mmCIF file of C-alpha atoms in Angstrom:
data_model
loop_
_atom_site.group_PDB
_atom_site.id
_atom_site.type_symbol
_atom_site.label_atom_id
_atom_site.label_comp_id
_atom_site.label_asym_id
_atom_site.label_seq_id
_atom_site.Cartn_x
_atom_site.Cartn_y
_atom_site.Cartn_z
ATOM 1 C CA MET A 1 -0.169 -0.056 0.027
ATOM 2 C CA ALA A 2 1.352 3.582 -0.986
ATOM 3 C CA THR A 3 2.101 5.684 2.014
ATOM 4 C CA THR A 4 1.463 9.382 2.227
ATOM 5 C CA THR A 5 3.800 9.851 5.218
ATOM 6 C CA PRO A 6 5.536 13.126 4.647
ATOM 7 C CA GLY A 7 9.317 13.158 5.226
ATOM 8 C CA VAL A 8 11.415 15.973 6.683
ATOM 9 C CA THR A 9 12.096 17.412 3.360
ATOM 10 C CA GLU A 10 8.186 17.883 2.952
ATOM 11 C CA ILE A 11 8.134 19.818 6.190
ATOM 12 C CA GLU A 12 10.930 22.014 5.039
ATOM 13 C CA ARG A 13 9.061 22.777 1.987
ATOM 14 C CA SER A 14 5.799 23.419 3.546
ATOM 15 C CA TYR A 15 7.401 25.173 6.325
ATOM 16 C CA LEU A 16 6.333 28.807 5.527
ATOM 17 C CA PRO A 17 2.624 28.155 4.936
ATOM 18 C CA LEU A 18 2.393 25.504 8.004
ATOM 19 C CA ARG A 19 4.049 28.039 10.256
ATOM 20 C CA ALA A 20 1.699 30.926 9.018
ATOM 21 C CA ALA A 21 -1.229 28.669 9.981
ATOM 22 C CA LEU A 22 0.160 27.693 13.163
ATOM 23 C CA VAL A 23 0.766 31.329 14.146
ATOM 24 C CA ARG A 24 -2.859 32.213 13.205
ATOM 25 C CA PHE A 25 -4.173 29.169 15.070
ATOM 26 C CA PHE A 26 -2.446 30.246 18.185
ATOM 27 C CA GLU A 27 -3.297 33.985 17.814
ATOM 28 C CA CYS A 28 -6.855 33.026 17.591
ATOM 29 C CA GLY A 29 -6.659 30.854 20.579
ATOM 30 C CA GLY A 30 -5.823 34.020 22.565
ATOM 31 C CA CYS A 31 -2.068 33.231 23.148
ATOM 32 C CA PRO A 32 0.182 36.126 23.513
ATOM 33 C CA VAL A 33 3.276 34.525 22.089
ATOM 34 C CA PRO A 34 1.798 32.696 18.997
ATOM 35 C CA GLU A 35 5.131 32.738 17.181
ATOM 36 C CA ASP A 36 6.918 31.037 19.863
ATOM 37 C CA LEU A 37 4.101 28.283 20.164
ATOM 38 C CA ALA A 38 3.989 27.837 16.261
ATOM 39 C CA ASP A 39 7.813 27.077 16.342
ATOM 40 C CA GLU A 40 7.642 24.782 19.203
ATOM 41 C CA SER A 41 4.832 22.925 17.463
ATOM 42 C CA ILE A 42 7.150 22.449 14.046
ATOM 43 C CA CYS A 43 9.983 21.222 16.306
ATOM 44 C CA ARG A 44 7.840 18.716 17.663
ATOM 45 C CA VAL A 45 6.454 17.822 14.303
ATOM 46 C CA LEU A 46 9.978 17.658 12.778
ATOM 47 C CA LYS A 47 11.155 15.524 15.813
ATOM 48 C CA ASN A 48 8.531 12.986 15.648
ATOM 49 C CA VAL A 49 8.812 12.598 11.837
ATOM 50 C CA SER A 50 12.693 12.382 11.939
ATOM 51 C CA GLU A 51 12.248 9.711 14.531
ATOM 52 C CA GLY A 52 10.266 7.710 12.260
ATOM 53 C CA LEU A 53 6.490 8.503 13.096
ATOM 54 C CA GLU A 54 4.349 7.714 10.200
ATOM 55 C CA VAL A 55 1.989 10.596 9.657
ATOM 56 C CA ARG A 56 -0.730 10.855 7.054
ATOM 57 C CA GLY A 57 -1.352 14.429 6.227
ATOM 58 C CA LEU A 58 1.187 16.967 7.510
ATOM 59 C CA ALA A 59 -1.474 19.918 8.057
ATOM 60 C CA ALA A 60 -3.748 17.816 10.061
ATOM 61 C CA TYR A 61 -0.854 16.464 12.229
ATOM 62 C CA ALA A 62 0.621 19.672 12.817
ATOM 63 C CA ARG A 63 -2.849 20.896 13.635
ATOM 64 C CA ALA A 64 -3.250 17.988 16.262
ATOM 65 C CA VAL A 65 0.214 18.873 17.694
ATOM 66 C CA ALA A 66 -0.594 22.549 17.941
ATOM 67 C CA LYS A 67 -3.654 21.508 19.967
ATOM 68 C CA ASN A 68 -1.780 19.783 22.421
ATOM 69 C CA VAL A 69 1.166 22.699 22.598
ATOM 70 C CA LEU A 70 -1.821 25.119 23.393
ATOM 71 C CA MET A 71 -3.434 22.886 25.828
ATOM 72 C CA GLU A 72 -0.011 22.562 27.691
ATOM 73 C CA TYR A 73 0.676 26.141 27.526
ATOM 74 C CA ARG A 74 -2.835 27.215 29.017
ATOM 75 C CA ARG A 75 -2.270 24.490 31.580
ATOM 76 C CA GLU A 76 1.189 25.950 32.668
ATOM 77 C CA SER A 77 -0.287 29.443 32.590
ATOM 78 C CA GLY A 78 -2.886 28.283 35.252
ATOM 79 C CA ARG A 79 -5.903 29.425 33.089
ATOM 80 C CA GLY A 80 -8.573 27.444 31.488
ATOM 81 C CA ARG A 81 -9.223 29.986 28.932
ATOM 82 C CA PRO A 82 -7.814 32.118 26.140
ATOM 83 C CA MET A 83 -4.780 33.848 27.657
ATOM 84 C CA LEU A 84 -4.744 37.483 26.797
ATOM 85 C CA GLY A 85 -2.061 40.186 27.885
ATOM 86 C CA ASP A 86 -2.909 42.776 30.203
ATOM 87 C CA PRO A 87 -6.440 44.128 29.303
ATOM 88 C CA LEU A 88 -5.685 47.451 30.491
ATOM 89 C CA ALA A 89 -2.537 47.794 28.571
ATOM 90 C CA ARG A 90 -2.377 51.458 27.496
ATOM 91 C CA PRO A 91 -2.249 52.084 23.765
ATOM 92 C CA ALA A 92 1.034 53.127 22.156
ATOM 93 C CA SER A 93 2.104 56.668 23.500
ATOM 94 C CA GLY A 94 2.599 59.597 21.331
ATOM 95 C CA ALA A 95 6.314 59.012 21.175
ATOM 96 C CA ALA A 96 5.636 55.447 20.243
ATOM 97 C CA ASP A 97 3.288 56.166 17.505
ATOM 98 C CA GLU A 98 5.652 58.746 16.105
ATOM 99 C CA LYS A 99 8.581 56.049 16.142
ATOM 100 C CA LEU A 100 6.114 53.582 14.303
ATOM 101 C CA ALA A 101 5.186 56.246 11.768
ATOM 102 C CA ARG A 102 8.989 56.948 11.094
ATOM 103 C CA ARG A 103 9.664 53.138 10.780
ATOM 104 C CA LEU A 104 6.714 52.870 8.423
ATOM 105 C CA GLU A 105 8.193 55.364 6.192
ATOM 106 C CA HIS A 106 11.303 53.947 6.380
ATOM 107 C CA ALA A 107 9.988 50.639 5.341
ATOM 108 C CA LYS A 108 8.001 51.927 2.514
ATOM 109 C CA ARG A 109 11.239 53.010 0.941
ATOM 110 C CA SER A 110 11.848 49.238 0.197
ATOM 111 C CA LEU A 111 8.787 48.964 -1.687
ATOM 112 C CA SER A 112 8.723 49.476 -5.542
ATOM 113 C CA ALA A 113 6.860 52.627 -6.865
ATOM 114 C CA PRO A 114 3.918 50.696 -8.098
ATOM 115 C CA GLU A 115 3.560 48.903 -4.659
ATOM 116 C CA ARG A 116 3.921 52.173 -2.746
ATOM 117 C CA TYR A 117 1.576 53.862 -5.159
ATOM 118 C CA LEU A 118 -1.158 51.027 -4.624
ATOM 119 C CA ILE A 119 -0.800 50.836 -0.767
ATOM 120 C CA GLU A 120 -1.016 54.675 -0.218
ATOM 121 C CA ARG A 121 -4.095 54.903 -2.321
ATOM 122 C CA TYR A 122 -5.648 52.019 -0.897
ATOM 123 C CA TYR A 123 -5.168 52.738 2.753
ATOM 124 C CA HIS A 124 -5.658 56.477 2.470
ATOM 125 C CA ALA A 125 -9.399 56.124 0.935
ATOM 126 C CA GLY A 126 -11.248 57.242 4.263
ATOM 127 C CA ALA A 127 -13.947 55.138 5.762
ATOM 128 C CA GLY A 128 -17.576 53.697 4.826
ATOM 129 C CA ALA A 129 -18.722 54.613 1.414
ATOM 130 C CA ALA A 130 -15.928 56.989 0.484
ATOM 131 C CA LYS A 131 -13.662 53.968 0.929
ATOM 132 C CA ILE A 132 -15.738 51.785 -1.368
ATOM 133 C CA HIS A 133 -15.823 54.365 -4.031
ATOM 134 C CA SER A 134 -12.092 55.189 -3.805
ATOM 135 C CA HIS A 135 -11.136 51.483 -3.888
ATOM 136 C CA LYS A 136 -13.467 50.871 -6.847
ATOM 137 C CA LYS A 137 -11.740 53.887 -8.644
ATOM 138 C CA LEU A 138 -8.510 52.797 -7.969
ATOM 139 C CA ALA A 139 -8.918 49.002 -9.182
ATOM 140 C CA THR A 140 -10.423 50.574 -12.495
ATOM 141 C CA ARG A 141 -7.401 52.666 -12.766
ATOM 142 C CA LEU A 142 -5.133 49.710 -12.338
ATOM 143 C CA GLY A 143 -7.328 47.490 -14.447
ATOM 144 C CA ILE A 144 -7.760 44.802 -11.858
ATOM 145 C CA PRO A 145 -10.643 43.370 -10.099
ATOM 146 C CA ALA A 146 -11.738 44.840 -6.831
ATOM 147 C CA GLN A 147 -10.653 41.597 -5.093
ATOM 148 C CA THR A 148 -7.190 41.517 -6.851
ATOM 149 C CA LEU A 149 -6.645 44.782 -5.591
ATOM 150 C CA LYS A 150 -7.561 44.007 -1.973
ATOM 151 C CA LEU A 151 -5.073 40.916 -2.312
ATOM 152 C CA ARG A 152 -2.288 42.931 -3.465
ATOM 153 C CA ALA A 153 -2.897 45.664 -0.809
ATOM 154 C CA HIS A 154 -2.754 42.863 1.776
ATOM 155 C CA ARG A 155 0.421 41.223 0.581
ATOM 156 C CA ILE A 156 2.135 44.745 0.334
ATOM 157 C CA ARG A 157 1.008 45.335 3.731
ATOM 158 C CA LYS A 158 2.115 42.026 5.198
ATOM 159 C CA LYS A 159 5.666 42.794 3.595
ATOM 160 C CA LEU A 160 5.453 46.153 5.525
ATOM 161 C CA PHE A 161 4.689 44.393 8.645
ATOM 162 C CA GLY A 162 7.330 42.054 8.148
ATOM 163 C CA LEU A 163 9.955 44.695 7.674
ATOM 164 C CA MET A 164 8.530 46.748 10.848
ATOM 165 C CA ASN A 165 9.119 43.720 12.877
ATOM 166 C CA ARG A 166 12.410 43.159 11.631
ATOM 167 C CA TYR A 167 13.314 46.669 12.832
ATOM 168 C CA ASN A 168 11.843 45.851 15.892
ATOM 169 C CA GLU A 169 14.115 42.790 16.484
ATOM 170 C CA THR A 170 17.243 44.752 15.522
ATOM 171 C CA ASP A 171 16.067 47.662 17.657
ATOM 172 C CA SER A 172 16.873 50.029 14.837
ATOM 173 C CA SER A 173 18.119 53.033 16.735
ATOM 174 C CA PHE A 174 18.844 54.565 13.221
ATOM 175 C CA LEU A 175 15.302 55.373 13.129
ATOM 176 C CA HIS A 176 14.941 56.760 16.493
ATOM 177 C CA MET B 1 -8.808 35.330 -4.755
ATOM 178 C CA GLU B 2 -12.741 34.816 -4.405
ATOM 179 C CA LEU B 3 -13.996 35.856 -0.985
ATOM 180 C CA ASN B 4 -17.730 35.675 -0.886
ATOM 181 C CA SER B 5 -19.695 37.605 1.785
ATOM 182 C CA ASP B 6 -20.501 34.277 3.613
ATOM 183 C CA GLU B 7 -17.061 33.223 4.019
ATOM 184 C CA GLN B 8 -16.135 36.677 5.016
ATOM 185 C CA ARG B 9 -18.759 36.677 7.642
ATOM 186 C CA ARG B 10 -17.595 33.494 8.974
ATOM 187 C CA MET B 11 -14.044 34.272 9.138
ATOM 188 C CA GLN B 12 -14.680 37.588 10.640
ATOM 189 C CA ARG B 13 -16.613 35.610 13.409
ATOM 190 C CA TYR B 14 -13.957 33.123 13.699
ATOM 191 C CA LEU B 15 -11.501 36.037 14.366
ATOM 192 C CA LEU B 16 -13.711 37.646 17.009
ATOM 193 C CA GLY B 17 -14.149 34.328 18.776
ATOM 194 C CA GLU B 18 -17.729 33.890 18.003
ATOM 195 C CA LEU B 19 -17.752 30.614 15.988
ATOM 196 C CA SER B 20 -19.225 27.503 17.630
ATOM 197 C CA ALA B 21 -16.403 24.726 18.396
ATOM 198 C CA PRO B 22 -17.460 22.583 15.274
ATOM 199 C CA GLU B 23 -17.454 25.753 13.035
ATOM 200 C CA LYS B 24 -14.231 26.565 14.207
ATOM 201 C CA GLU B 25 -12.713 23.448 13.959
ATOM 202 C CA GLU B 26 -13.830 23.103 10.315
ATOM 203 C CA LEU B 27 -12.308 26.564 9.263
ATOM 204 C CA GLU B 28 -8.962 25.771 11.075
ATOM 205 C CA GLN B 29 -8.930 22.419 8.858
ATOM 206 C CA GLN B 30 -9.553 24.472 6.008
ATOM 207 C CA TYR B 31 -6.788 26.988 6.444
ATOM 208 C CA PHE B 32 -4.226 24.607 7.729
ATOM 209 C CA GLN B 33 -4.799 22.516 4.340
ATOM 210 C CA ASP B 34 -5.078 25.442 1.921
ATOM 211 C CA PRO B 35 -2.693 28.279 1.872
ATOM 212 C CA ASP B 36 -5.340 30.355 -0.071
ATOM 213 C CA CYS B 37 -7.989 29.993 2.468
ATOM 214 C CA LEU B 38 -5.398 31.408 5.063
ATOM 215 C CA GLU B 39 -4.581 34.207 2.956
ATOM 216 C CA ARG B 40 -8.154 34.889 2.634
ATOM 217 C CA LEU B 41 -8.479 34.903 6.344
ATOM 218 C CA GLN B 42 -5.743 37.371 6.759
ATOM 219 C CA VAL B 43 -7.379 39.616 3.977
ATOM 220 C CA VAL B 44 -10.340 39.497 6.402
ATOM 221 C CA GLU B 45 -8.274 40.396 9.303
ATOM 222 C CA ASP B 46 -6.987 43.386 7.688
ATOM 223 C CA ASP B 47 -10.497 44.754 6.866
ATOM 224 C CA LEU B 48 -11.697 43.908 10.490
ATOM 225 C CA ILE B 49 -8.792 46.073 12.162
ATOM 226 C CA ASP B 50 -9.182 48.705 9.610
ATOM 227 C CA SER B 51 -12.953 48.884 10.203
ATOM 228 C CA TYR B 52 -12.265 49.159 13.988
ATOM 229 C CA LEU B 53 -9.829 51.923 13.729
ATOM 230 C CA THR B 54 -12.140 53.838 11.252
ATOM 231 C CA GLY B 55 -15.210 53.378 13.565
ATOM 232 C CA GLU B 56 -16.941 51.226 11.127
ATOM 233 C CA LEU B 57 -17.649 48.404 13.329
ATOM 234 C CA VAL B 58 -21.248 48.208 15.055
ATOM 235 C CA GLN B 59 -21.005 48.119 18.853
ATOM 236 C CA ASP B 60 -21.217 44.401 19.577
ATOM 237 C CA GLN B 61 -18.409 43.753 17.034
ATOM 238 C CA ARG B 62 -16.237 46.714 18.556
ATOM 239 C CA LEU B 63 -16.719 45.382 22.054
ATOM 240 C CA ARG B 64 -15.684 41.876 20.643
ATOM 241 C CA PHE B 65 -12.633 43.126 18.741
ATOM 242 C CA GLU B 66 -11.605 44.883 21.858
ATOM 243 C CA GLU B 67 -11.887 41.838 23.967
ATOM 244 C CA GLN B 68 -9.867 39.673 21.377
ATOM 245 C CA TYR B 69 -7.398 42.159 19.979
ATOM 246 C CA LEU B 70 -6.541 45.065 22.353
ATOM 247 C CA GLY B 71 -5.690 42.753 25.351
ATOM 248 C CA ASN B 72 -3.347 40.313 23.326
ATOM 249 C CA PRO B 73 0.211 41.879 22.544
ATOM 250 C CA ALA B 74 0.592 39.838 19.267
ATOM 251 C CA ARG B 75 -2.575 41.129 18.018
ATOM 252 C CA ARG B 76 -2.237 44.557 19.510
ATOM 253 C CA LYS B 77 1.048 45.170 17.398
ATOM 254 C CA LYS B 78 -1.059 44.583 14.201
ATOM 255 C CA VAL B 79 -3.896 47.185 15.288
ATOM 256 C CA ASP B 80 -0.710 49.599 16.127
ATOM 257 C CA PHE B 81 0.724 49.063 12.772
ATOM 258 C CA ALA B 82 -2.625 49.497 10.906
ATOM 259 C CA ARG B 83 -3.095 52.672 12.917
ATOM 260 C CA ALA B 84 0.321 53.909 11.467
ATOM 261 C CA LEU B 85 -0.537 52.899 7.982
ATOM 262 C CA LEU B 86 -3.914 54.477 7.872
ATOM 263 C CA VAL B 87 -2.766 57.664 9.128
ATOM 264 C CA PRO B 88 0.213 58.645 7.111
ATOM 265 C CA ARG B 89 2.407 61.656 7.915
ATOM 266 C CA PRO B 90 4.151 62.933 4.654
ATOM 267 C CA ALA B 91 7.380 64.563 5.055
ATOM 268 C CA ARG B 92 5.889 68.054 4.170
ATOM 269 C CA LEU B 93 3.192 67.535 6.933
ATOM 270 C CA ARG B 94 5.924 66.924 9.331
ATOM 271 C CA THR B 95 8.046 69.893 8.238
ATOM 272 C CA TRP B 96 4.602 72.133 9.046
ATOM 273 C CA MET B 97 3.166 70.250 11.687
ATOM 274 C CA PRO B 98 5.107 72.541 14.482
ATOM 275 C CA TYR B 99 3.678 75.551 12.983
ATOM 276 C CA GLY B 100 0.418 73.924 12.620
ATOM 277 C CA LEU B 101 0.627 72.920 16.232
ATOM 278 C CA ALA B 102 1.747 76.171 17.473
ATOM 279 C CA ALA B 103 -1.134 78.062 15.371
ATOM 280 C CA ALA B 104 -3.511 75.713 16.932
ATOM 281 C CA VAL B 105 -2.306 76.452 20.427
ATOM 282 C CA LEU B 106 -2.318 80.199 19.666
ATOM 283 C CA LEU B 107 -5.939 80.064 18.397
ATOM 284 C CA ALA B 108 -7.162 77.996 21.370
ATOM 285 C CA ALA B 109 -5.295 80.366 23.838
ATOM 286 C CA LEU B 110 -6.643 83.455 22.026
ATOM 287 C CA GLY B 111 -10.373 81.822 22.003
ATOM 288 C CA VAL B 112 -9.946 81.260 25.943
ATOM 289 C CA LEU B 113 -8.543 84.934 26.403
ATOM 290 C CA LEU B 114 -11.553 86.525 24.319
ATOM 291 C CA ILE B 115 -14.021 84.433 26.327
ATOM 292 C CA ARG B 116 -12.561 85.571 29.538
ATOM 293 C CA LEU B 117 -12.335 89.436 28.443
ATOM 294 C CA ALA B 118 -15.924 89.380 26.909
ATOM 295 C CA PRO B 119 -18.262 91.395 29.104
ATOM 296 C CA ASP B 120 -20.937 89.091 30.642
ATOM 297 C CA ARG B 121 -24.266 90.870 30.500
ATOM 298 C CA ARG B 122 -26.243 87.978 32.034
ATOM 299 C CA PRO B 123 -27.661 88.676 35.181
ATOM 300 C CA GLN B 124 -25.351 87.238 38.001
ATOM 301 C CA PRO B 125 -26.457 84.366 39.896
ATOM 302 C CA ALA B 126 -26.406 84.641 43.622
ATOM 303 C CA ARG B 127 -23.433 82.379 44.065
ATOM 304 C CA PRO B 128 -21.047 83.162 41.104
ATOM 305 C CA ALA B 129 -20.585 79.928 38.703
ATOM 306 C CA ARG B 130 -17.145 79.261 37.406
ATOM 307 C CA PRO B 131 -17.094 80.876 34.019
ATOM 308 C CA SER B 132 -17.015 78.766 31.133
ATOM 309 C CA VAL B 133 -13.852 78.633 29.088
ATOM 310 C CA VAL B 134 -14.082 77.311 25.743
ATOM 311 C CA ALA B 135 -11.380 75.896 23.586
ATOM 312 C CA SER B 136 -12.368 75.481 19.874
ATOM 313 C CA PHE B 137 -10.819 73.186 17.442
ATOM 314 C CA SER B 138 -11.376 72.379 13.734
ATOM 315 C CA LEU B 139 -11.231 68.909 12.609
ATOM 316 C CA THR B 140 -11.080 67.488 9.041
ATOM 317 C CA PRO B 141 -12.196 63.776 8.600
ATOM 318 C CA LEU B 142 -9.983 61.072 9.066
ATOM 319 C CA LEU B 143 -7.569 60.546 6.185
ATOM 320 C CA ALA B 144 -8.313 63.833 4.558
ATOM 321 C CA ARG B 145 -4.656 64.315 3.237
ATOM 322 C CA ASP B 146 -4.665 68.104 2.355
ATOM 323 C CA THR B 147 -4.028 69.566 5.625
ATOM 324 C CA GLY B 148 -1.566 69.358 8.317
ATOM 325 C CA SER B 149 -3.871 70.308 11.341
ATOM 326 C CA GLY B 150 -6.364 68.472 13.127
ATOM 327 C CA PHE B 151 -4.298 65.682 14.303
ATOM 328 C CA GLU B 152 -3.395 67.036 17.673
ATOM 329 C CA LEU B 153 -5.463 69.185 20.002
ATOM 330 C CA SER B 154 -3.480 71.134 22.713
ATOM 331 C CA ILE B 155 -6.270 71.931 25.436
ATOM 332 C CA PRO B 156 -4.905 74.965 27.295
ATOM 333 C CA PRO B 157 -4.999 74.684 31.228
ATOM 334 C CA GLY B 158 -8.158 76.162 32.557
ATOM 335 C CA ALA B 159 -10.344 75.231 29.650
ATOM 336 C CA THR B 160 -13.739 74.007 30.771
ATOM 337 C CA ASP B 161 -15.235 73.092 27.729
ATOM 338 C CA VAL B 162 -14.128 71.897 24.380
ATOM 339 C CA ARG B 163 -15.791 72.624 21.230
ATOM 340 C CA LEU B 164 -15.141 70.557 17.918
ATOM 341 C CA LEU B 165 -15.859 71.911 14.579
ATOM 342 C CA LEU B 166 -16.071 69.087 12.272
ATOM 343 C CA SER B 167 -15.756 69.878 8.417
ATOM 344 C CA VAL B 168 -18.107 67.720 6.511
ATOM 345 C CA ASP B 169 -18.859 67.383 2.878
ATOM 346 C CA SER B 170 -21.377 69.963 1.947
ATOM 347 C CA SER B 171 -22.412 68.443 -1.385
ATOM 348 C CA ARG B 172 -24.524 65.843 0.534
ATOM 349 C CA THR B 173 -27.680 67.255 2.497
ATOM 350 C CA TYR B 174 -28.419 65.880 5.927
ATOM 351 C CA SER B 175 -31.264 67.107 8.053
ATOM 352 C CA SER B 176 -29.370 66.361 11.205
ATOM 353 C CA TYR B 177 -26.442 64.736 12.757
ATOM 354 C CA ARG B 178 -25.512 62.343 15.588
ATOM 355 C CA ALA B 179 -21.947 61.523 16.821
ATOM 356 C CA ALA B 180 -19.990 59.414 19.281
ATOM 357 C CA LEU B 181 -16.729 59.780 20.662
ATOM 358 C CA HIS B 182 -14.470 57.017 21.794
ATOM 359 C CA THR B 183 -10.959 56.442 22.885
ATOM 360 C CA VAL B 184 -9.160 54.369 20.504
ATOM 361 C CA GLU B 185 -9.625 51.523 22.915
ATOM 362 C CA GLY B 186 -13.125 51.730 22.263
ATOM 363 C CA SER B 187 -14.488 53.384 25.669
ATOM 364 C CA GLU B 188 -17.372 55.578 24.772
ATOM 365 C CA ILE B 189 -16.517 59.149 26.109
ATOM 366 C CA ARG B 190 -19.739 60.884 24.947
ATOM 367 C CA ARG B 191 -22.711 60.679 22.460
ATOM 368 C CA TRP B 192 -24.580 63.452 20.660
ATOM 369 C CA GLU B 193 -27.949 63.180 19.346
ATOM 370 C CA PRO B 194 -29.794 65.688 17.246
ATOM 371 C CA PRO B 195 -30.319 68.565 17.972
ATOM 372 C CA GLU B 196 -27.005 68.609 20.092
ATOM 373 C CA ALA B 197 -24.991 68.156 17.049
ATOM 374 C CA GLN B 198 -25.391 71.466 15.513
ATOM 375 C CA SER B 199 -25.082 71.940 11.631
ATOM 376 C CA LEU B 200 -23.301 75.215 10.872
ATOM 377 C CA ASP B 201 -22.277 77.224 7.824
ATOM 378 C CA ALA B 202 -25.034 75.715 5.566
ATOM 379 C CA GLY B 203 -24.105 72.192 6.387
ATOM 380 C CA SER B 204 -20.230 72.706 5.885
ATOM 381 C CA SER B 205 -19.571 71.847 9.552
ATOM 382 C CA VAL B 206 -20.882 70.563 12.691
ATOM 383 C CA ALA B 207 -20.406 71.580 16.052
ATOM 384 C CA LEU B 208 -20.151 69.544 19.370
ATOM 385 C CA GLN B 209 -19.350 70.639 22.582
ATOM 386 C CA LEU B 210 -18.192 68.590 25.778
ATOM 387 C CA PRO B 211 -16.649 69.293 29.067
ATOM 388 C CA ALA B 212 -12.803 69.608 28.858
ATOM 389 C CA ALA B 213 -12.335 67.112 31.702
ATOM 390 C CA LEU B 214 -13.878 64.201 29.625
ATOM 391 C CA LEU B 215 -10.640 64.550 27.117
ATOM 392 C CA PRO B 216 -7.583 63.502 29.150
ATOM 393 C CA ALA B 217 -4.386 63.418 27.066
ATOM 394 C CA GLY B 218 -4.847 60.268 24.687
ATOM 395 C CA ASP B 219 -6.071 59.308 21.266
ATOM 396 C CA TYR B 220 -9.791 59.447 20.150
ATOM 397 C CA ILE B 221 -12.007 58.352 17.391
ATOM 398 C CA LEU B 222 -15.090 60.691 16.529
ATOM 399 C CA THR B 223 -17.702 58.931 14.447
ATOM 400 C CA LEU B 224 -20.373 61.044 12.813
ATOM 401 C CA GLU B 225 -23.594 60.035 11.089
ATOM 402 C CA GLY B 226 -26.104 62.271 9.217
ATOM 403 C CA LEU B 227 -29.685 61.642 8.759
ATOM 404 C CA GLY B 228 -30.235 61.322 5.045
ATOM 405 C CA PRO B 229 -33.432 62.148 2.873
ATOM 406 C CA GLY B 230 -34.380 58.362 3.377
ATOM 407 C CA GLY B 231 -35.041 58.845 7.105
ATOM 408 C CA ALA B 232 -31.919 56.629 7.883
ATOM 409 C CA PHE B 233 -28.535 57.685 9.417
ATOM 410 C CA GLU B 234 -25.593 57.292 7.157
ATOM 411 C CA LYS B 235 -22.133 56.852 8.434
ATOM 412 C CA LEU B 236 -19.896 59.785 7.506
ATOM 413 C CA PRO B 237 -15.888 59.486 7.610
ATOM 414 C CA SER B 238 -14.484 59.483 10.964
ATOM 415 C CA TYR B 239 -12.297 62.078 12.794
ATOM 416 C CA THR B 240 -9.285 60.943 14.966
ATOM 417 C CA PHE B 241 -7.148 63.036 16.955
ATOM 418 C CA ARG B 242 -4.913 63.236 19.686
ATOM 419 C CA VAL B 243 -5.249 65.376 22.897
ATOM 420 C CA LEU B 244 -2.284 66.900 24.591
ATOM 421 C CA ARG B 245 -2.589 68.369 27.994
ATOM 422 C CA SER B 246 0.023 70.780 29.664
ATOM 423 C CA ASP B 247 -1.920 71.084 32.876
#
């Protein structure tokens, strides 16, 4: 009988989408450190597979492992419900906002001109009916369907968010 | 990408923690298997965060959002990022901002001074009440890109009330307005129902007033709705501003 057991190579190939799904899973589980738990889950999957465990369907197995990781995490945190951070946490201060805005401007410089054009027009479109109208106009101007525009804007936004996170990790004092 | 409204609603409910256990299980199974589904979920999340920031969520959703997002550091980061993305600060704006801010402070101070100096012809009550000192500010809607003012309100010490003059699109006709002011965390500060929200200048602005004590330093979102010809309130662009206090 043919086996569908994934090997370590398949895990490596599926790493990025799998990790993204795991991060989402932990975030929606109310976990404040979703990325750490996603990495922990992947390590466990990798370890079990490299030790010879037969797994049919990598995604389903990773999700089962993630459920266990989340349960353990909740147990260790001493709570039976989703863990949140400090609910009274203050929003970013004015200075922090300013720093964030500077970092964003810096991150935007890494975008190509069309990407920058799209994201600025897409997200500076107001609210409610004005936003819908503005998005329609932009989609027409670019000659793409509204859904495609939305997806492109999302991908650029994700790229910017990734860049900002990298700045945070390196604590880019050059932007202070 | 094909995202129909049913799927969008289901994903939004998932993000707000509103799905039943089997529904949640089903969606998780889908996005673990299908990277496109995961991407659609992320797009829905972008929309959800943006709608929160522009005051487009209804009360229940807003409360759920705050419960699910604002207390969670990982998700909070996304909200902070989105706020920066939605409210850009172009270079030329930053260059002019100190002047704009200084002008706003000067105008507010002048307003306070004029009100203090104005002769009071009203009959004096037996016990003198504290005089009303109103600091006025003009606000343009969120994401109106042409002006550098309106983002930061410096309320002078001693101001008892704050008057907000909201510039609105005068090409649309509304018979009356209602408004709500929230902190960015979503706590409601004040609501105005007709006729409290006064339309001025032939419908090109709306005036709101509230006690200055209700506005400690922080970030706020003001949502405005106009009563349209059909008899229903229509959502208008929101206003965001930061209050600075020196007292």
